[in-house]
PDB file of N, CA and C in Angstrom:
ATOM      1  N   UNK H 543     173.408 147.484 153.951  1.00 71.00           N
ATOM      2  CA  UNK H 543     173.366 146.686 155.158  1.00 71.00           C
ATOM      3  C   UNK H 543     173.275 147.628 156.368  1.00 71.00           C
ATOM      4  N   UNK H 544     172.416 147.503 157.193  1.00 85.00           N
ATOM      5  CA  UNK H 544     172.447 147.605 158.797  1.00 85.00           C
ATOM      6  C   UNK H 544     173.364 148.214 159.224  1.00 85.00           C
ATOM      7  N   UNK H 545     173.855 148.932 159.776  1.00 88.00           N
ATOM      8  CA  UNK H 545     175.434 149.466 160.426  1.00 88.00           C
ATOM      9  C   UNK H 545     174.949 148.923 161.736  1.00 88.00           C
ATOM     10  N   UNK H 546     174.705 148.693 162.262  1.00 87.00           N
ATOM     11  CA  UNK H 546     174.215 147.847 163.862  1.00 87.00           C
ATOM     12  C   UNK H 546     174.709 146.543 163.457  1.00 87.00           C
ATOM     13  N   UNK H 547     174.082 145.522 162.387  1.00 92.00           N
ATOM     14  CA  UNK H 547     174.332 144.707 162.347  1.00 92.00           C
ATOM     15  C   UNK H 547     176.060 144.170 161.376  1.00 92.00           C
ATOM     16  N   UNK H 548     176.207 145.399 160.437  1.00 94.00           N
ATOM     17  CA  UNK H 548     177.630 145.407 159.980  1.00 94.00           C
ATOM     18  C   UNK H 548     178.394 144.981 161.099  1.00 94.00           C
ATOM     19  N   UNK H 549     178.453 145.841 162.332  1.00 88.00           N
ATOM     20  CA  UNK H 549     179.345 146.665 163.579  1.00 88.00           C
ATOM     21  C   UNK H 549     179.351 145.050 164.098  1.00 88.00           C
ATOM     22  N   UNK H 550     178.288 144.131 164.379  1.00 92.00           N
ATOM     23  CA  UNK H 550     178.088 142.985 164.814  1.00 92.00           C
ATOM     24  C   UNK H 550     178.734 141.782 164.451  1.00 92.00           C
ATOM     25  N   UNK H 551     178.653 141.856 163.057  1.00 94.00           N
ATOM     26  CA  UNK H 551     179.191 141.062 162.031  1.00 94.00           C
ATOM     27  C   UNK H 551     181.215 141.117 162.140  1.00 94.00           C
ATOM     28  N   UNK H 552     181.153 142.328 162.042  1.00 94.00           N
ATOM     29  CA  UNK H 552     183.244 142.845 162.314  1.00 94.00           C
ATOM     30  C   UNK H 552     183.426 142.325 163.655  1.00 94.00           C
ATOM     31  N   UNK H 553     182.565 142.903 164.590  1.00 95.00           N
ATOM     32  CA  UNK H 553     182.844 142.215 165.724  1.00 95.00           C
ATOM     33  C   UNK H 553     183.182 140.620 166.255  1.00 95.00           C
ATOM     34  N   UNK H 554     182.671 139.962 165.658  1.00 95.00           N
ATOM     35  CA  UNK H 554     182.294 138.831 165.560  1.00 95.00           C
ATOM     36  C   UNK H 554     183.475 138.027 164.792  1.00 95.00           C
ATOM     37  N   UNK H 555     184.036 138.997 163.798  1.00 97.00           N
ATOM     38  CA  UNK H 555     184.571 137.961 162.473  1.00 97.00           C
ATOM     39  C   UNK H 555     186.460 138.415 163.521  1.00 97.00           C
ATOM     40  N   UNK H 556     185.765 139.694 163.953  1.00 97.00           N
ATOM     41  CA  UNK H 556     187.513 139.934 164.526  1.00 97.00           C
ATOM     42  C   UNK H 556     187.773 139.209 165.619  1.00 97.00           C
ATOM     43  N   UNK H 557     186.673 138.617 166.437  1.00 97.00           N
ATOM     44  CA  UNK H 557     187.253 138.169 167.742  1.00 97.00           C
ATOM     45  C   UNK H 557     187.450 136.486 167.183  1.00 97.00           C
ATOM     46  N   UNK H 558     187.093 135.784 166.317  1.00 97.00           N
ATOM     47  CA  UNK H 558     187.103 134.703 165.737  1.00 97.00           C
ATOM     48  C   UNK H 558     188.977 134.535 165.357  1.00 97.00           C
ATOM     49  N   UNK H 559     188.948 135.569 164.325  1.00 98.00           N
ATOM     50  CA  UNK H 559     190.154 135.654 163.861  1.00 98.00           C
ATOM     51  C   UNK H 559     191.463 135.674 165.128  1.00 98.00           C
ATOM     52  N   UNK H 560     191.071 136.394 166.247  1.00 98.00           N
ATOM     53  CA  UNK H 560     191.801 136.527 167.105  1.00 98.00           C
ATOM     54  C   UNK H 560     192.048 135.739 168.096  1.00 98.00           C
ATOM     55  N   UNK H 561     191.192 134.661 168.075  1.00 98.00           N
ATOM     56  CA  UNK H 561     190.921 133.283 168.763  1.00 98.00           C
ATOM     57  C   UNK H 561     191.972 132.876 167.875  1.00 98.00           C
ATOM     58  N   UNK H 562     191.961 132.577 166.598  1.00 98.00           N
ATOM     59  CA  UNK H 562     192.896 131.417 165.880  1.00 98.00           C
ATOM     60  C   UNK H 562     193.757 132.288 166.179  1.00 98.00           C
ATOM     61  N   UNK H 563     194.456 133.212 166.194  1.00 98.00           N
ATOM     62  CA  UNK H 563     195.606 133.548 165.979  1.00 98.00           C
ATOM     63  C   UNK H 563     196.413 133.324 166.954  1.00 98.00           C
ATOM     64  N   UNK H 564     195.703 133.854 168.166  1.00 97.00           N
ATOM     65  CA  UNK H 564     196.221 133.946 169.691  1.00 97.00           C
ATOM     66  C   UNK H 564     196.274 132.116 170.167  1.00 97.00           C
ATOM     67  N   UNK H 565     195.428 131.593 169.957  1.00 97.00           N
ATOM     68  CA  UNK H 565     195.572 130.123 169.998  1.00 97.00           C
ATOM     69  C   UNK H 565     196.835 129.424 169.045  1.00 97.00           C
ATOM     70  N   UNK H 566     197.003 129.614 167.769  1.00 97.00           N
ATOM     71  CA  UNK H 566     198.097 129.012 167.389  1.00 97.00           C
ATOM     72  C   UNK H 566     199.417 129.469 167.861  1.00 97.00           C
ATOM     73  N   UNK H 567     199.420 131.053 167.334  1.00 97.00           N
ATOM     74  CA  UNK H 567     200.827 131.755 167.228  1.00 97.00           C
ATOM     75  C   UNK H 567     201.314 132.595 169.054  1.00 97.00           C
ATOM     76  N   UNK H 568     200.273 132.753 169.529  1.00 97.00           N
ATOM     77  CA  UNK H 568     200.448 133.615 171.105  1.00 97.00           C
ATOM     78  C   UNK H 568     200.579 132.533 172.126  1.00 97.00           C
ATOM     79  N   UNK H 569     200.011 131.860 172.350  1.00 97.00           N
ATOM     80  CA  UNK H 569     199.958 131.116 173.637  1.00 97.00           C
ATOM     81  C   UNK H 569     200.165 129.830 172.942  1.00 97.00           C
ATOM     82  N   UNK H 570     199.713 129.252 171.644  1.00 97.00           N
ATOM     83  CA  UNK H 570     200.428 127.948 171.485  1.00 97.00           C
ATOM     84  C   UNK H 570     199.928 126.907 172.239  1.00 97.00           C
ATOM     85  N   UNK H 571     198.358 127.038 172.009  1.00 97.00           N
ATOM     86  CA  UNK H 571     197.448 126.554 172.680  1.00 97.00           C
ATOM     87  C   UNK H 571     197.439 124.512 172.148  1.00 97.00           C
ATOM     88  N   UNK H 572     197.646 123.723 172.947  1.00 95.00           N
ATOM     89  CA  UNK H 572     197.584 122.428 172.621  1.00 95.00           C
ATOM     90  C   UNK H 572     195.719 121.618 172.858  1.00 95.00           C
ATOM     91  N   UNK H 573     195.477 122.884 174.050  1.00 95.00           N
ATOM     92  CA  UNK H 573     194.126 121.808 174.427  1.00 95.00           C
ATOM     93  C   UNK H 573     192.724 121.193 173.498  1.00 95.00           C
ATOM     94  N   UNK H 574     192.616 120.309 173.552  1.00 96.00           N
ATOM     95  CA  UNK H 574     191.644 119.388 172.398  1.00 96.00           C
ATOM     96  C   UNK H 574     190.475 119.945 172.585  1.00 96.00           C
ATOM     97  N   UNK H 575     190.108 120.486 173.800  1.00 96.00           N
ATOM     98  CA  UNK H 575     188.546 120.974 174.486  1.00 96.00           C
ATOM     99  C   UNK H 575     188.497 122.033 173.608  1.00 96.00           C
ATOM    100  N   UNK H 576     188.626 122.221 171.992  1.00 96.00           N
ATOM    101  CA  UNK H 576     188.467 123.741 171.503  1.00 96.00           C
ATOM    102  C   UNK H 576     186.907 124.408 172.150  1.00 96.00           C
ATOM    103  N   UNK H 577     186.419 123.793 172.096  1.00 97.00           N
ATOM    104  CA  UNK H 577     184.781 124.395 172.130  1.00 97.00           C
ATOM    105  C   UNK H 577     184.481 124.956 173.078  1.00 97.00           C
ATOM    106  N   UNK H 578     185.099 124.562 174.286  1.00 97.00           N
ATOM    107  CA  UNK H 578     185.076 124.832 175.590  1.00 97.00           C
ATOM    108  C   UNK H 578     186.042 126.069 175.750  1.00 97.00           C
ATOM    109  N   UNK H 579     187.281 126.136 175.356  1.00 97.00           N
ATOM    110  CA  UNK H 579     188.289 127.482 174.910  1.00 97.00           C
ATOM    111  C   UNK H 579     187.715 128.831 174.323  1.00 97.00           C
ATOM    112  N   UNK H 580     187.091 128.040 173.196  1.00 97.00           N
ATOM    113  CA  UNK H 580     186.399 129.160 172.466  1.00 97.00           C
ATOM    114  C   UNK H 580     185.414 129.853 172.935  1.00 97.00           C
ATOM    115  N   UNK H 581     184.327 129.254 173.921  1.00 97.00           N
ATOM    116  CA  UNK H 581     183.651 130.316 174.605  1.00 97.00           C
ATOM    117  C   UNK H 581     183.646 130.606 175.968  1.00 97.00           C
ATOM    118  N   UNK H 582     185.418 130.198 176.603  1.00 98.00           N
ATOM    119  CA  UNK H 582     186.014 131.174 177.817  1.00 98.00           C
ATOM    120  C   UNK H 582     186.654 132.328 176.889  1.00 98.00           C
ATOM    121  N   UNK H 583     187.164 132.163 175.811  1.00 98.00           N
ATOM    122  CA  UNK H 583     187.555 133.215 174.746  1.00 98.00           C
ATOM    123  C   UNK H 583     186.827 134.256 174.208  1.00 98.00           C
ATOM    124  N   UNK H 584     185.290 133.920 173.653  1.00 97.00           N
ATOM    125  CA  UNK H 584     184.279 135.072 173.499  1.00 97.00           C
ATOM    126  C   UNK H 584     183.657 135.513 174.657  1.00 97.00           C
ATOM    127  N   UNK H 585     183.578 134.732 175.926  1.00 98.00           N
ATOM    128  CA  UNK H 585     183.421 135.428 177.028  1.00 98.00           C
ATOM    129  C   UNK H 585     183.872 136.673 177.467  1.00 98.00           C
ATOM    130  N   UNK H 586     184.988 136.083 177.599  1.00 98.00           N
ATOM    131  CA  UNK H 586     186.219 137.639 177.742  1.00 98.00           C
ATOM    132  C   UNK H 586     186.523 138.507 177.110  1.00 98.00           C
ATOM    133  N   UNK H 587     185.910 138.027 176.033  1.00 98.00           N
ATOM    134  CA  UNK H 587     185.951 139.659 174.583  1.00 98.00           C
ATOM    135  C   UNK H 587     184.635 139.955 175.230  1.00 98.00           C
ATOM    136  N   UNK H 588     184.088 139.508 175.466  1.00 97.00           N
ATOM    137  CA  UNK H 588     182.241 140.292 175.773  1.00 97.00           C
ATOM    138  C   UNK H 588     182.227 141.378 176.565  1.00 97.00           C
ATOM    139  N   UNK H 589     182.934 140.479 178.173  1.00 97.00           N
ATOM    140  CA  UNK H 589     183.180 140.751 179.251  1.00 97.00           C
ATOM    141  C   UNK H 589     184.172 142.588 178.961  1.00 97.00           C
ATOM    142  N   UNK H 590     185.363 142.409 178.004  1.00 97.00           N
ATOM    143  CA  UNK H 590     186.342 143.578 177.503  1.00 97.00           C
ATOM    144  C   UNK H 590     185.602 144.557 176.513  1.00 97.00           C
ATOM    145  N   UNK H 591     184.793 144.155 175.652  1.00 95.00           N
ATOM    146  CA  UNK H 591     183.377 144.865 175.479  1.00 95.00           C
ATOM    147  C   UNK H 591     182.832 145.790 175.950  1.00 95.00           C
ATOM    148  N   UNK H 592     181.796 145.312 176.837  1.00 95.00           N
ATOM    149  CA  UNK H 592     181.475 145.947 178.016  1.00 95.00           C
ATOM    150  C   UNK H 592     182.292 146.861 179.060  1.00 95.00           C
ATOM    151  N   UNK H 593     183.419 147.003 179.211  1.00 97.00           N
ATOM    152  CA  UNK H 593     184.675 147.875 179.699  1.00 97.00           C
ATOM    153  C   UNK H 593     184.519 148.451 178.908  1.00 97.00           C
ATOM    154  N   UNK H 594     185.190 148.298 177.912  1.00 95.00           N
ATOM    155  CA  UNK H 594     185.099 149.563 176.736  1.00 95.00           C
ATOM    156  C   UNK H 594     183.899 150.360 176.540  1.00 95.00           C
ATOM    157  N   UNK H 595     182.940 149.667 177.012  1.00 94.00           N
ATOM    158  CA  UNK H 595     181.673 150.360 176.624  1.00 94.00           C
ATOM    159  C   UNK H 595     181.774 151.979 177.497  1.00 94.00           C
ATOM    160  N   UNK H 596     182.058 151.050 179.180  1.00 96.00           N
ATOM    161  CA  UNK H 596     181.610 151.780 180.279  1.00 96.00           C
ATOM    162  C   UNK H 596     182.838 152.711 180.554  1.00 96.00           C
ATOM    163  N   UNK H 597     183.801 152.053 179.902  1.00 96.00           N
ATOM    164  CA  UNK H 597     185.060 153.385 180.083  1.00 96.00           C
ATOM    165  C   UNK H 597     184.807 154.880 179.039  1.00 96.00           C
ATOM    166  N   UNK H 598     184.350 154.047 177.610  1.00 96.00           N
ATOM    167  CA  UNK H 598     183.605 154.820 177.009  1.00 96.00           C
ATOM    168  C   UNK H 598     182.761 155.980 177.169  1.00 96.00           C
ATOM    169  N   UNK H 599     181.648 155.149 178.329  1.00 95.00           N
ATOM    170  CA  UNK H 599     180.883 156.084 178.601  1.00 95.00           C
ATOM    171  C   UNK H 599     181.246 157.103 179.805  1.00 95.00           C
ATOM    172  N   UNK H 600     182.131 156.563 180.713  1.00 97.00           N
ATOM    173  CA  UNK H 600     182.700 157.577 182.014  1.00 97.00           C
ATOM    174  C   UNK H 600     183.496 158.547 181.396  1.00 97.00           C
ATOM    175  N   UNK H 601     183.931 158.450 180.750  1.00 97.00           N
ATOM    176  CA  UNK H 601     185.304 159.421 180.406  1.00 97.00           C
ATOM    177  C   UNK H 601     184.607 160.614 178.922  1.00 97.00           C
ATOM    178  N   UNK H 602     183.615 160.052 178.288  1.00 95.00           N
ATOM    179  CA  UNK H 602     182.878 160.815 176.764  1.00 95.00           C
ATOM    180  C   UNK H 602     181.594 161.692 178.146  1.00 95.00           C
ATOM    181  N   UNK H 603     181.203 160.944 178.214  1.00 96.00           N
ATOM    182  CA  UNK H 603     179.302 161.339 178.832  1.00 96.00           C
ATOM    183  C   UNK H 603     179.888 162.363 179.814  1.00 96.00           C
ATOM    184  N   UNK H 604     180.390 161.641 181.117  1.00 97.00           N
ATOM    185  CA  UNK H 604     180.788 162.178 182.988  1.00 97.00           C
ATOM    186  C   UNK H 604     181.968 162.849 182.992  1.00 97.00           C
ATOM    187  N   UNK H 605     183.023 162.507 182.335  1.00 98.00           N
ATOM    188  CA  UNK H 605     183.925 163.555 182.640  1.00 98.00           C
ATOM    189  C   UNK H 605     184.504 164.401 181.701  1.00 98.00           C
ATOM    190  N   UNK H 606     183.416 164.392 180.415  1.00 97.00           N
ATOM    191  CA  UNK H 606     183.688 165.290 179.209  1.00 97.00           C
ATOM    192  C   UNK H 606     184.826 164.910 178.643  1.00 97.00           C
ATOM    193  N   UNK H 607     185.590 163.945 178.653  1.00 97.00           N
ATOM    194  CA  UNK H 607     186.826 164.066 177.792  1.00 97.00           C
ATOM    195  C   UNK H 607     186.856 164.148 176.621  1.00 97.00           C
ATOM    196  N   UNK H 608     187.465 164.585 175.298  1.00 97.00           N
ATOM    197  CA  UNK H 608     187.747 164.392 174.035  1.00 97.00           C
ATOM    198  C   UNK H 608     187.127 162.878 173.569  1.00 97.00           C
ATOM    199  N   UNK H 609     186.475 162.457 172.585  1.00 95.00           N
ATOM    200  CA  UNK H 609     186.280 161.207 172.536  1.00 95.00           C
ATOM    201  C   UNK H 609     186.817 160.127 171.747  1.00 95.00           C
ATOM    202  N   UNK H 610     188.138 160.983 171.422  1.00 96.00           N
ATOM    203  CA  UNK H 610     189.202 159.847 170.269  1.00 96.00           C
ATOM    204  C   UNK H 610     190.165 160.023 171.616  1.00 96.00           C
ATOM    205  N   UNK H 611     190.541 160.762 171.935  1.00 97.00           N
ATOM    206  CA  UNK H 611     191.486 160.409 173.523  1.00 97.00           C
ATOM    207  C   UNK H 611     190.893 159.441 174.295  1.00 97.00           C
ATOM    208  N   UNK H 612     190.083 159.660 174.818  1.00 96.00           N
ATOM    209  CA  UNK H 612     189.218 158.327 175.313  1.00 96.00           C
ATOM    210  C   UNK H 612     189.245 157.023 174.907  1.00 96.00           C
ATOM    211  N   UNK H 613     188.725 157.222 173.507  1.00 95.00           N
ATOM    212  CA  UNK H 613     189.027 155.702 173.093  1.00 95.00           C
ATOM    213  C   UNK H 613     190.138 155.318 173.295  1.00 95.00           C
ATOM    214  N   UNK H 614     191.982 156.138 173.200  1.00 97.00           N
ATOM    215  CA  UNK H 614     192.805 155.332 172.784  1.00 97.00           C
ATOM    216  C   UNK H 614     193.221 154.901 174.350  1.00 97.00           C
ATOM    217  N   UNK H 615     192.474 155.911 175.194  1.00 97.00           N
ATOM    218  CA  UNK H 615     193.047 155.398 176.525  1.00 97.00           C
ATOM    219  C   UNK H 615     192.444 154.025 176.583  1.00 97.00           C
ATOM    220  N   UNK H 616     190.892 153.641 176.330  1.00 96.00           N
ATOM    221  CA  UNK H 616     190.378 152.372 176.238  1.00 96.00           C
ATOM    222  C   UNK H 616     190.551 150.878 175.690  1.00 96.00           C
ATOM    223  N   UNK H 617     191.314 151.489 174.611  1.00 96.00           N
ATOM    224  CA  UNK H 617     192.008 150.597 174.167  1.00 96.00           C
ATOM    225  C   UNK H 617     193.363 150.150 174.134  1.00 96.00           C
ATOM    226  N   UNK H 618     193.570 150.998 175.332  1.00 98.00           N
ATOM    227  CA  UNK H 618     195.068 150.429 175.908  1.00 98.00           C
ATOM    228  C   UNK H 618     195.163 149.724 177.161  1.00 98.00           C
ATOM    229  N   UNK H 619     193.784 150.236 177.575  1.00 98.00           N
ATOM    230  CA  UNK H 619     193.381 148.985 178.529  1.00 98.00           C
ATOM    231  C   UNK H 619     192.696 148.130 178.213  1.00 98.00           C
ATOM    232  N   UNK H 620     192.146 147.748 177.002  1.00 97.00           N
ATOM    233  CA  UNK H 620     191.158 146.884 176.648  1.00 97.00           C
ATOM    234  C   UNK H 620     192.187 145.924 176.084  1.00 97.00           C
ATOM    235  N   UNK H 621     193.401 146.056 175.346  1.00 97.00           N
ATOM    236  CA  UNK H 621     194.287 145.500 174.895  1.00 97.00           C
ATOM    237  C   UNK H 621     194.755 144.721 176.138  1.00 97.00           C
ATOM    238  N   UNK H 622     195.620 145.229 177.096  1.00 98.00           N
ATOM    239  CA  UNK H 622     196.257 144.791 178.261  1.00 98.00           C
ATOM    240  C   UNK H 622     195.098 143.395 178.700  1.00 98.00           C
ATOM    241  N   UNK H 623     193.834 144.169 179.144  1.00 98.00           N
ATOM    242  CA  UNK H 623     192.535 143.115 179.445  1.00 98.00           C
ATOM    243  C   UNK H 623     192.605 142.034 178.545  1.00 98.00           C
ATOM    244  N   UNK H 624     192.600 141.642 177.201  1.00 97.00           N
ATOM    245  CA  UNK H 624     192.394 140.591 176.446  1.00 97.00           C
ATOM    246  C   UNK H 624     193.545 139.720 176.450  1.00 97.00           C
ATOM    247  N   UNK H 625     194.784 140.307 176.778  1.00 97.00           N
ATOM    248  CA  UNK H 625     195.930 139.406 176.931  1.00 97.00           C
ATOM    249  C   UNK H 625     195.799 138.967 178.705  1.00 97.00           C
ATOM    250  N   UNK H 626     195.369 139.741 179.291  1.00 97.00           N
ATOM    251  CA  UNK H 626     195.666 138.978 180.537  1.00 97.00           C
ATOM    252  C   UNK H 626     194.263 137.579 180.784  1.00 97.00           C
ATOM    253  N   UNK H 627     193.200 137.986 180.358  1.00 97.00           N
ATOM    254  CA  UNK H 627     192.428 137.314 180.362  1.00 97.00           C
ATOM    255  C   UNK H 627     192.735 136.192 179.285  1.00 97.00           C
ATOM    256  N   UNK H 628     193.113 136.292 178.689  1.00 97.00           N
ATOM    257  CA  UNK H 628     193.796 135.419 177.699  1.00 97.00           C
ATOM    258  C   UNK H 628     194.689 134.099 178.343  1.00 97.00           C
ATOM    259  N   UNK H 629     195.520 134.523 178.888  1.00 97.00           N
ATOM    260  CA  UNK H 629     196.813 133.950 179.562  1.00 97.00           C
ATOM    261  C   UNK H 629     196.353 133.032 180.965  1.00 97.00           C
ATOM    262  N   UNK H 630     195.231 133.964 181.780  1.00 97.00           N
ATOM    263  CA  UNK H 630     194.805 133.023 183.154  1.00 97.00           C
ATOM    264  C   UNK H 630     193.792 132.824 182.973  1.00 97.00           C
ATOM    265  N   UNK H 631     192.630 132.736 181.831  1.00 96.00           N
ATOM    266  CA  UNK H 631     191.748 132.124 182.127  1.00 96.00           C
ATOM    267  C   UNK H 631     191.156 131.288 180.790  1.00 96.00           C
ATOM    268  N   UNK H 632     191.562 132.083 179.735  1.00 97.00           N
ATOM    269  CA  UNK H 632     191.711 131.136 178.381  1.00 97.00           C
ATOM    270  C   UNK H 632     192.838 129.762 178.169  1.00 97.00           C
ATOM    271  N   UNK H 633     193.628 130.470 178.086  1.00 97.00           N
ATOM    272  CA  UNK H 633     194.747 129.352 177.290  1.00 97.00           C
ATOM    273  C   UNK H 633     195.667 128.844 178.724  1.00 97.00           C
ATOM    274  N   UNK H 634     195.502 128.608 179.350  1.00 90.00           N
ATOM    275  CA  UNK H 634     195.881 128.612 181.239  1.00 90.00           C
ATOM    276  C   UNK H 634     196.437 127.186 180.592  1.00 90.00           C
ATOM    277  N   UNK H 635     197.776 126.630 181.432  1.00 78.00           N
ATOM    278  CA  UNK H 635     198.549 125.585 181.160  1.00 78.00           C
ATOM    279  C   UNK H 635     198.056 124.410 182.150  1.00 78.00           C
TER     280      UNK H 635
END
Protein backbone atom coordinates (compact mmCIF):
# COMPACT_ATOMS: atom_id res chain seq x y z
CA UNK A 1 0.00 0.00 0.00
CA UNK A 2 0.80 3.72 -0.70
CA UNK A 3 2.51 5.25 2.42
CA UNK A 4 0.79 8.68 1.34
CA UNK A 5 -2.29 7.05 1.29
CA UNK A 6 -1.58 4.53 4.48
CA UNK A 7 -0.51 8.08 6.42
CA UNK A 8 -4.20 9.24 5.13
CA UNK A 9 -6.04 6.33 6.02
CA UNK A 10 -4.38 6.46 10.13
CA UNK A 11 -5.13 9.86 9.90
CA UNK A 12 -8.49 9.59 9.25
CA UNK A 13 -9.29 6.35 11.33
CA UNK A 14 -7.48 8.32 14.43
CA UNK A 15 -9.37 11.47 14.30
CA UNK A 16 -12.74 9.35 13.94
CA UNK A 17 -11.80 7.35 16.91
CA UNK A 18 -11.10 10.53 18.75
CA UNK A 19 -14.38 12.11 17.87
CA UNK A 20 -16.18 9.05 19.64
CA UNK A 21 -14.13 9.08 22.41
CA UNK A 22 -13.89 12.77 23.23
CA UNK A 23 -17.71 12.96 22.49
CA UNK A 24 -18.78 10.18 24.84
CA UNK A 25 -16.10 9.98 27.64
CA UNK A 26 -14.39 13.94 27.52
CA UNK A 27 -16.97 16.39 27.09
CA UNK A 28 -20.07 14.10 27.36
CA UNK A 29 -21.43 15.40 24.41
CA UNK A 30 -25.55 15.18 24.43
CA UNK A 31 -26.15 17.14 21.05
CA UNK A 32 -28.42 15.16 18.40
CA UNK A 33 -26.84 17.48 15.46
CA UNK A 34 -23.96 14.61 15.30
CA UNK A 35 -23.23 15.46 11.68
CA UNK A 36 -22.94 18.91 12.17
CA UNK A 37 -20.35 18.16 15.41
CA UNK A 38 -18.53 15.89 13.44
CA UNK A 39 -17.39 18.22 10.85
CA UNK A 40 -16.72 21.33 13.40
CA UNK A 41 -14.60 18.26 14.83
CA UNK A 42 -12.61 17.26 11.55
CA UNK A 43 -12.37 20.84 10.89
CA UNK A 44 -10.26 21.49 13.78
CA UNK A 45 -8.11 18.43 13.40
CA UNK A 46 -7.43 19.84 9.78
CA UNK A 47 -7.14 23.28 10.92
CA UNK A 48 -4.33 21.47 14.06
CA UNK A 49 -2.88 19.66 11.03
CA UNK A 50 -1.85 22.34 9.29
CA UNK A 51 -0.08 23.92 12.63
CA UNK A 52 1.72 21.00 12.95
CA UNK A 53 2.60 21.11 9.54
CA UNK A 54 3.88 24.81 9.71
CA UNK A 55 5.40 24.49 13.19
CA UNK A 56 6.99 21.56 11.62
CA UNK A 57 8.26 23.34 9.02
CA UNK A 58 9.57 26.70 11.06
CA UNK A 59 11.41 25.03 13.62
CA UNK A 60 13.01 21.58 11.04
CA UNK A 61 13.54 23.86 7.60
CA UNK A 62 14.18 27.96 9.33
CA UNK A 63 15.49 27.49 12.48
CA UNK A 64 17.36 24.15 12.11
CA UNK A 65 16.12 22.51 15.13
CA UNK A 66 16.57 18.73 15.86
CA UNK A 67 13.48 17.19 14.23
CA UNK A 68 12.14 14.72 16.98
CA UNK A 69 12.51 17.86 19.45
CA UNK A 70 10.42 19.69 17.23
CA UNK A 71 7.89 17.39 16.84
CA UNK A 72 7.43 16.86 20.59
CA UNK A 73 7.35 20.58 21.03
CA UNK A 74 4.40 20.32 18.27
CA UNK A 75 2.67 18.10 19.73
CA UNK A 76 2.35 19.66 22.88
CA UNK A 77 0.85 22.32 21.29
CA UNK A 78 -1.11 20.48 18.91
CA UNK A 79 -2.51 18.51 21.90
CA UNK A 80 -3.40 21.73 24.03
CA UNK A 81 -5.03 23.05 20.33
CA UNK A 82 -7.42 19.97 19.96
CA UNK A 83 -8.72 20.22 23.48
CA UNK A 84 -9.28 23.81 23.40
CA UNK A 85 -10.85 23.75 20.11
CA UNK A 86 -12.68 20.95 21.28
CA UNK A 87 -14.30 22.59 24.35
CA UNK A 88 -15.31 26.24 22.51
CA UNK A 89 -16.09 25.35 19.38
CA UNK A 90 -16.93 21.58 19.12
CA UNK A 91 -18.74 20.26 22.04
CA UNK A 92 -19.67 24.11 23.36
CA UNK A 93 -22.76 23.77 25.94
Amino acid sequence: MNYLFSNAVAWFLSVLFAYVTNRRFVFESKNPNKLEEIIKFVSARLLTLLLDMFIMFVCVTILKFNDKISKLLSQVIIIISNYIFSKIFVFKK
